[in-house]
CSV table of C-alpha atoms in Angstrom, one decimal:
chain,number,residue,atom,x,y,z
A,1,UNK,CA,-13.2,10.5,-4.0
A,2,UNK,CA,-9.4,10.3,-4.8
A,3,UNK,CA,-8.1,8.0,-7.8
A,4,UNK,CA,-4.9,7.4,-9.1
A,5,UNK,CA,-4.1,6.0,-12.7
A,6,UNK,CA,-0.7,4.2,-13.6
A,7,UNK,CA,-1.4,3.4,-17.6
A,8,UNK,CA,1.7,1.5,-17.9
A,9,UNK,CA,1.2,-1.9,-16.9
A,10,UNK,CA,4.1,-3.6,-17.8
A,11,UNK,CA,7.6,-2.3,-18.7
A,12,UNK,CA,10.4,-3.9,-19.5
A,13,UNK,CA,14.2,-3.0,-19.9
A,14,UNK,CA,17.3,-3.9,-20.2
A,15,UNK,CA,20.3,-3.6,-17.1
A,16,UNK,CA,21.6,-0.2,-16.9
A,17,UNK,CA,18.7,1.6,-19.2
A,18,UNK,CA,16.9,4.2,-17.4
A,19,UNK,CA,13.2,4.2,-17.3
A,20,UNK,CA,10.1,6.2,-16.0
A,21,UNK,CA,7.1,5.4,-14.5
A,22,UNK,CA,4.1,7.1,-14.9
A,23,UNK,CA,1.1,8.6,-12.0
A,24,UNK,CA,-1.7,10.5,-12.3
A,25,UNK,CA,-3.9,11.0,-9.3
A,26,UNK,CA,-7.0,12.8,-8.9
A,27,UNK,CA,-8.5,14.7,-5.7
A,28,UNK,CA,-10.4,17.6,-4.6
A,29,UNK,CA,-8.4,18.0,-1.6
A,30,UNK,CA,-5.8,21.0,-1.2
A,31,UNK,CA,-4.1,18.5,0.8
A,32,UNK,CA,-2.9,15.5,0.2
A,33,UNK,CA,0.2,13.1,0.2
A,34,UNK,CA,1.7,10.9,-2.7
A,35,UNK,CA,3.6,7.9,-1.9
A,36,UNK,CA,5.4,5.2,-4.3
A,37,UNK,CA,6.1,1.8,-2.9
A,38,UNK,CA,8.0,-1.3,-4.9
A,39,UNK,CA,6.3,-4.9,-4.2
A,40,UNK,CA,9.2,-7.3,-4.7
A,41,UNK,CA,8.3,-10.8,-5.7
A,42,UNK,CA,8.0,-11.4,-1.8
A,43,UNK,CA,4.7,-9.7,-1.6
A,44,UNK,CA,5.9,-6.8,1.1
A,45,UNK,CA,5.1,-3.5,0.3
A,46,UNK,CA,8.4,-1.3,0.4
A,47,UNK,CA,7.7,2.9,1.3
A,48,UNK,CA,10.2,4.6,-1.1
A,49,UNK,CA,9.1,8.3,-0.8
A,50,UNK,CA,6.4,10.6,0.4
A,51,UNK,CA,5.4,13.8,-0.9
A,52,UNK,CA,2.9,16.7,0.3
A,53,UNK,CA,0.8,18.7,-1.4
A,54,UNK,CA,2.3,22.1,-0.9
A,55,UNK,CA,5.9,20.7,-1.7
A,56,UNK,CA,6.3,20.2,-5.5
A,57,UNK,CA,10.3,19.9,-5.4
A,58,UNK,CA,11.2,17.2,-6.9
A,59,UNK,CA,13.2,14.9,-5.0
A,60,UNK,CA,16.5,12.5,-5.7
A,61,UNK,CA,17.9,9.3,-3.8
A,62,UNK,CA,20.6,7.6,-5.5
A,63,UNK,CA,19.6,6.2,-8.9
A,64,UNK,CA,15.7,7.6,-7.7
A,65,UNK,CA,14.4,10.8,-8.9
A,66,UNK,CA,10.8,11.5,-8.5
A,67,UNK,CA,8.9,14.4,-10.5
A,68,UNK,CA,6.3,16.1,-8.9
A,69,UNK,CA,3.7,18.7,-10.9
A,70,UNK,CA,0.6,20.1,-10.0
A,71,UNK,CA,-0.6,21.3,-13.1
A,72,UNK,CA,-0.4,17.9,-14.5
A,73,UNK,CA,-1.6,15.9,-11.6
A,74,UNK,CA,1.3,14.2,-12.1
A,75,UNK,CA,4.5,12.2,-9.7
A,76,UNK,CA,6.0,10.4,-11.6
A,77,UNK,CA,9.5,8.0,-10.6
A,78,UNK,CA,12.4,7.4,-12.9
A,79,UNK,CA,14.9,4.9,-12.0
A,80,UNK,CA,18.6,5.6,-14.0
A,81,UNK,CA,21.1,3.1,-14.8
A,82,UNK,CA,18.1,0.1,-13.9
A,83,UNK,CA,19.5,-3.4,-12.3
A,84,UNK,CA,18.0,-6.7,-12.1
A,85,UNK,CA,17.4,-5.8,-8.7
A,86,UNK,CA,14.6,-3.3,-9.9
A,87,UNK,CA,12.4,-5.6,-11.3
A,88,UNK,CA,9.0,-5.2,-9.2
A,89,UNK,CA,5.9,-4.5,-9.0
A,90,UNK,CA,5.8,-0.3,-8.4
A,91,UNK,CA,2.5,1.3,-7.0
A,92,UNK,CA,2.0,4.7,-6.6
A,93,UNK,CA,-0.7,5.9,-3.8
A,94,UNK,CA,-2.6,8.5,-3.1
A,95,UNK,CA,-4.0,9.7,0.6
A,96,UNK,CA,-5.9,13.1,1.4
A,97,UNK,CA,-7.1,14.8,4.1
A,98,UNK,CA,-10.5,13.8,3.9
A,99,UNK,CA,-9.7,10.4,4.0
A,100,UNK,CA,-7.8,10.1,6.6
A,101,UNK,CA,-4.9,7.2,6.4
A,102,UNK,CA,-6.9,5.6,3.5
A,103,UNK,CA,-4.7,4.8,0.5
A,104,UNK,CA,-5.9,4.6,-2.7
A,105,UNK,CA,-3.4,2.6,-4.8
A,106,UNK,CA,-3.0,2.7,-8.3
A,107,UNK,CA,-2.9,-0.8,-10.4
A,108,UNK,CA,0.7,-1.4,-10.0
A,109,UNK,CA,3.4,-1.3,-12.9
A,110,UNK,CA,5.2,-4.6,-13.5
A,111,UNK,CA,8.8,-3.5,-14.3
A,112,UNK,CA,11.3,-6.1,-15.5
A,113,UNK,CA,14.8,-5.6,-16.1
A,114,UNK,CA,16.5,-8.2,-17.9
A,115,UNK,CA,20.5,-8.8,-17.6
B,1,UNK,CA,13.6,-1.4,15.3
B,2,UNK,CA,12.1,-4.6,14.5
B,3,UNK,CA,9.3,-4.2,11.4
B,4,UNK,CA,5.8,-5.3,10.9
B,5,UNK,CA,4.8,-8.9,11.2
B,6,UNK,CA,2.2,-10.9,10.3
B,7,UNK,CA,0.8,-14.0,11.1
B,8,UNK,CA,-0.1,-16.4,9.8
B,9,UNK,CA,2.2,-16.0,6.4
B,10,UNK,CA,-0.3,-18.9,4.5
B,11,UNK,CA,-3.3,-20.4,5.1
B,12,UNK,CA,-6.1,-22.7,3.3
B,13,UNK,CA,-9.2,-22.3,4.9
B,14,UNK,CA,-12.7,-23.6,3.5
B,15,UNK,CA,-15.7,-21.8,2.4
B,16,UNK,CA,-18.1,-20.6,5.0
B,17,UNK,CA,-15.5,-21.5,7.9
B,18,UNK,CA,-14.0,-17.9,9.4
B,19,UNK,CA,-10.7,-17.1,10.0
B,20,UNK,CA,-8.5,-14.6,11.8
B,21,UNK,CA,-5.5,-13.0,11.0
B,22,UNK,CA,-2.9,-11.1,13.2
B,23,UNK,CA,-0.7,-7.7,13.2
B,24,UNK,CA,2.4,-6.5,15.3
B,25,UNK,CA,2.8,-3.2,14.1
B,26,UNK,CA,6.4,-1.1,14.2
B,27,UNK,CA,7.1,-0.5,17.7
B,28,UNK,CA,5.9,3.1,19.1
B,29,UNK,CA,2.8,3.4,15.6
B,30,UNK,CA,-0.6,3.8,17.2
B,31,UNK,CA,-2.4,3.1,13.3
B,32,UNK,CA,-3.1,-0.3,12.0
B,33,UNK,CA,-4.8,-0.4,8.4
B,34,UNK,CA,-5.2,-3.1,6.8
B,35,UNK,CA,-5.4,-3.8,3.2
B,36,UNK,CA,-7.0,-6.6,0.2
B,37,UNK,CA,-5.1,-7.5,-2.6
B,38,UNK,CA,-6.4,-9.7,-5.3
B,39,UNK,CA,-5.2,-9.9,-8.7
B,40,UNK,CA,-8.5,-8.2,-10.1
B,41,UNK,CA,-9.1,-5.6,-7.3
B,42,UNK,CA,-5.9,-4.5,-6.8
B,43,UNK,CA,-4.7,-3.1,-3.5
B,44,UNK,CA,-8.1,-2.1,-1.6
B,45,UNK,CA,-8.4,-0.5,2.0
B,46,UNK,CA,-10.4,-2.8,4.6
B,47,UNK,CA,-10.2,-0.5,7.6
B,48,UNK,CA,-7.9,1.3,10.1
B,49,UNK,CA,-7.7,1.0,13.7
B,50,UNK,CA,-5.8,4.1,15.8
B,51,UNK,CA,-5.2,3.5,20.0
B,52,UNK,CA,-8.1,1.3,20.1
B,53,UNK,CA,-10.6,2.8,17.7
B,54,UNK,CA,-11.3,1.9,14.3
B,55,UNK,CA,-11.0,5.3,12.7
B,56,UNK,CA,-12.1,4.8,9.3
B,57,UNK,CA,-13.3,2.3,7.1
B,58,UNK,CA,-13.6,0.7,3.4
B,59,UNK,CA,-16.5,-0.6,1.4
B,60,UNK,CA,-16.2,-4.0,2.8
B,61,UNK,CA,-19.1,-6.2,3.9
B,62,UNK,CA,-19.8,-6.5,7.2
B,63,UNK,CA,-18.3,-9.9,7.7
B,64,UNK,CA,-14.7,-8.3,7.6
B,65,UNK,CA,-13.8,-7.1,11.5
B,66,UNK,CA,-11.2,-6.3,12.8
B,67,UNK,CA,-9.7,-4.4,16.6
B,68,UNK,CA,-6.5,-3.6,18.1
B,69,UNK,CA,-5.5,-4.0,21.3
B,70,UNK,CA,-3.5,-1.6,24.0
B,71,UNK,CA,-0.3,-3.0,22.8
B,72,UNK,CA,-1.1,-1.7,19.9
B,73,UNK,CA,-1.1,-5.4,17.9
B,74,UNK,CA,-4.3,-5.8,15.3
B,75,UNK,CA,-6.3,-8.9,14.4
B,76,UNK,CA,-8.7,-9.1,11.6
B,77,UNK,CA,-11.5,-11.4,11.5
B,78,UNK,CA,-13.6,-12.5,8.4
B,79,UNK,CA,-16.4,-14.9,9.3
B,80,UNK,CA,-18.4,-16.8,7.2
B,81,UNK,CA,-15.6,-17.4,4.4
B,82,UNK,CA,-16.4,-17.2,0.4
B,83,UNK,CA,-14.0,-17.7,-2.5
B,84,UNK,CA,-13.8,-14.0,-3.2
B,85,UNK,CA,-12.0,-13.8,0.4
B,86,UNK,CA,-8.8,-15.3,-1.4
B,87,UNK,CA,-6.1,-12.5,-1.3
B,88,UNK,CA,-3.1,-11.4,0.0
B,89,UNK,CA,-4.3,-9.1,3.1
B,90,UNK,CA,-1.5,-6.6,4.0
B,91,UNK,CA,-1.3,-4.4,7.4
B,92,UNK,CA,0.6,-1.3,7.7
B,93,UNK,CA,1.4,0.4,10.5
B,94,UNK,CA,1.9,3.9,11.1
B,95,UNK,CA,2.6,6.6,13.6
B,96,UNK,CA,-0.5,8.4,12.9
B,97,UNK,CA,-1.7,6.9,9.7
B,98,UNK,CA,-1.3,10.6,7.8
B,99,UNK,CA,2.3,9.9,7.5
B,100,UNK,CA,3.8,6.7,5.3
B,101,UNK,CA,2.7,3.6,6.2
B,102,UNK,CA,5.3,0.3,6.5
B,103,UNK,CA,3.8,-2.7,5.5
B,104,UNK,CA,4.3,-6.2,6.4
B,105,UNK,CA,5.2,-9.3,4.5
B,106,UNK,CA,1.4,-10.2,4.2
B,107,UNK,CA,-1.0,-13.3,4.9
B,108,UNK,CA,-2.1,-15.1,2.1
B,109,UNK,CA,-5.2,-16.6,2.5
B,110,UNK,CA,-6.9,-19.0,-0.3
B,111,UNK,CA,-10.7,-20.2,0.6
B,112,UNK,CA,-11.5,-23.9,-1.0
């Protein structure tokens, strides 16, 4: 069975601070792929990145950066210089070979970042 | 390329009445999986459907169906309607449901 952990339920920050969020998944697999999607007020899920097993480089897009380690069971995402536009609700996911196109979602961080 | 879209976007229905919601996935993705989220549960997988097939499934009761159809498009069914049913219920779509899935805006569905 996979499962993924986020322990920080709620963050909050002010404009232009940078913050991380935190993942830890578990799984038996050798192969398996990590995902992080934002849920906006709206209530749509929005893919940010994807990230495979046997590729632990980490990986930046704009004020993104995402930190992947084995050892740790760890991918964590770090947003730098936060805006208001951040604030969401961030879920990282886990999916594994056994389990086909099943998803297993962590329970969401809230991240606010006030003005 | 036009995104995933859902329909209805809300809707009330009343215990024990059934109710069936619909899926237009990205154009050219074969996988439809479609997903629970209440505030307690979290995000939970119902099931995934892949050229026709459902090809894997959650821990859901059997009063939650779904099926897609050649076109691709998905519809999932819940018959027989308790309060627990009251969620948001996601789809994603996929081009083989290994790969990211894109989700659409949701139907959210409260049972009186």
């Amino acid at each position: 069975a996979q499962k993924v952990t986020q322990a920080q339920t709620e963050i909050s920050v002010v404009e232009k601070e940078d913050v991380t969020l935190d993942c830890v998944y578990e799984t038996r697999d050798t192969t398996y792929y990590l995902f992080w999607y934002k849920q906006p007020p709206s209530g749509e899920l929005v893919f940010l990145i994807r990230r495979n097993s046997f590729d632990e480089q980490n990986e930046i897009s704009g004020r993104y950066s995402w930190n992947f380690q084995k050892s740790t069971s760890s991918f964590n995402f770090t947003i730098t210089a936060s805006q208001v536009v951040d604030s969401a609700v961030y879920f990282c996911a886990l999916s594994a070979e056994t389990s086909g196109s099943r998803l297993t979602f962590g329970e969401g961080t809230q991240l606010t970042v006030n003005p | 390329k036009a995104g995933v879209t859902q329909t209805p976007r809300y809707l009330i229905k009343t215990r024990g009445q059934q109710v069936t919601l619909s899926c237009s996935p990205i154009s050219g993705h074969r996988s439809v999986s479609w997903y629970q989220q209440t505030p307690g549960q979290g995000l939970q997988f119902l099931f995934e459907y892949f050229s026709e097939t459902q090809r894997n499934k959650g821990n859901f009761p059997g009063r939650f169906s779904g099926r897609q159809f050649s076109n691709s498009r998905s519809e999932m069914n819940v018959s027989t309607l308790e309060l627990g049913d009251s969620a948001l219920y996601l789809c994603a779509s996929s081009l083989t449901g290994i790969v990211e899935q894109y989700f659409g805006p949701g139907t959210r569905l409260t049972v009186t």
